[in-house]
Short mmCIF file of C-alpha atoms in Angstrom, two decimals:
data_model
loop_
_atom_site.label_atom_id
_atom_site.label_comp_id
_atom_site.label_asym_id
_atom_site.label_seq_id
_atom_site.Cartn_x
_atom_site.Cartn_y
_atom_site.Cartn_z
CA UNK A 165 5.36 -9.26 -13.94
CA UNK A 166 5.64 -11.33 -10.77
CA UNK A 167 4.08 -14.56 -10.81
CA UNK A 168 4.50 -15.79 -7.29
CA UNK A 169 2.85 -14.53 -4.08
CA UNK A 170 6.06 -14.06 -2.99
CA UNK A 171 7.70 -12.09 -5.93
CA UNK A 172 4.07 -9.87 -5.72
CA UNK A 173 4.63 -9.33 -1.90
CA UNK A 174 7.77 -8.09 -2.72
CA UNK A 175 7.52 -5.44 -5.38
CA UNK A 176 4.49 -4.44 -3.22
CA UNK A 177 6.71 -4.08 -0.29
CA UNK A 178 8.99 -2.00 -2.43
CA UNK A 179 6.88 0.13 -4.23
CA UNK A 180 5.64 1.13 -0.22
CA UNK A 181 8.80 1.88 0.54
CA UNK A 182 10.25 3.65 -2.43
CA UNK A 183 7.40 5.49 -4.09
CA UNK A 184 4.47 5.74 -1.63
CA UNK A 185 6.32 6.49 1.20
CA UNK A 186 8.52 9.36 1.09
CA UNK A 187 5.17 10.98 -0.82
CA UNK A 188 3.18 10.09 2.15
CA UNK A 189 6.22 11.25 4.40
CA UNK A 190 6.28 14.21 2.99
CA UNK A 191 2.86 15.27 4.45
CA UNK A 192 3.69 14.24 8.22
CA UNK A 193 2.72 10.73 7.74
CA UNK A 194 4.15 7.29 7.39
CA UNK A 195 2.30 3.75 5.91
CA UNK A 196 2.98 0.29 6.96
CA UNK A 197 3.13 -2.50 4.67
CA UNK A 198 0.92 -5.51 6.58
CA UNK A 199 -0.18 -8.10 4.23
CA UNK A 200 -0.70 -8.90 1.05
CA UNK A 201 -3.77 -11.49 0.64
CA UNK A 202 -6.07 -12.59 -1.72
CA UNK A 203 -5.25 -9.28 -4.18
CA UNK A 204 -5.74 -6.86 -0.97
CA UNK A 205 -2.94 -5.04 0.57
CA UNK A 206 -3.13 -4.40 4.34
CA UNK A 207 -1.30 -1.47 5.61
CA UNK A 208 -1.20 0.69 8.91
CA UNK A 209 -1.28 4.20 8.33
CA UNK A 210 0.74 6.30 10.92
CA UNK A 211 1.76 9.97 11.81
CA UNK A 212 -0.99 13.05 10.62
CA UNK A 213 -2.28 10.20 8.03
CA UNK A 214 -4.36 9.03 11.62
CA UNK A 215 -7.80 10.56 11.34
CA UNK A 216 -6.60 12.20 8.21
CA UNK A 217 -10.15 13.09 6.54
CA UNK A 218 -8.73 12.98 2.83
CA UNK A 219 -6.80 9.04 3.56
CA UNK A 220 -9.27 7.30 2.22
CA UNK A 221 -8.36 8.96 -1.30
CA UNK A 222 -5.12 8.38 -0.42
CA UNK A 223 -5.49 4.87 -0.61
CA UNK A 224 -7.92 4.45 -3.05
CA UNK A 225 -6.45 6.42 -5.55
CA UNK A 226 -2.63 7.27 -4.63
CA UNK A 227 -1.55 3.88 -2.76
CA UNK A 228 -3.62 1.57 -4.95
CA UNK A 229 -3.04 3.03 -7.95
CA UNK A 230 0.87 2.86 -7.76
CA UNK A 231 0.79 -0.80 -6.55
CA UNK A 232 -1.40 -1.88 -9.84
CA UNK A 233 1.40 -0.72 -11.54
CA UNK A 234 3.76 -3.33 -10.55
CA UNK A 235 1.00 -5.76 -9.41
CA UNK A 236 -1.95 -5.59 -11.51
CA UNK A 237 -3.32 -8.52 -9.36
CA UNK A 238 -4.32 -5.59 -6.61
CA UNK A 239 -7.45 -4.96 -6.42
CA UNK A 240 -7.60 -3.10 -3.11
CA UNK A 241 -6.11 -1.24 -0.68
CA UNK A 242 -7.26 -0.79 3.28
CA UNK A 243 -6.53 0.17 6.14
CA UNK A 244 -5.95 -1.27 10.10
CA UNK A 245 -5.49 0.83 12.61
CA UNK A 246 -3.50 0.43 16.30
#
């Protein structure tokens, strides 16, 4: 377990890239890691996940799910847009 901010940013920031990504890839899309603050990750959601009705779900229960697994500090997941 990572006990820094900065060891948690960066097994977040690798998780996103490694596991979350090519899944979300794989659907037309593409995520953004933004920040990491006060146990909520920021991302940007890109490609068909824009105006995607089901990415909500996607964050709630795909993206944030996978990140408690190697930061169990997360407590949420949302979204910015452009």
């Amino acid at each position: 377990m990572a006990d820094s901010l900065f060891e948690q940013e960066q097994l977040i920031k690798k998780c996103l890239i490694e596991v979350v990504r090519p899944q979300i890839q794989s659907h037309n899309g593409d995520i953004e890691f933004v920040e990491y603050k006060d146990n909520q990750v920021t991302v940007k959601l890109k490609g068909a996940c824009i105006g995607c009705p089901i990415a909500f779900y996607t964050l709630k229960m795909g993206v944030l799910e996978e990140l408690k697994k190697v930061v169990p500090e997360v407590k949420e997941v949302v979204e910015i847009s452009e």
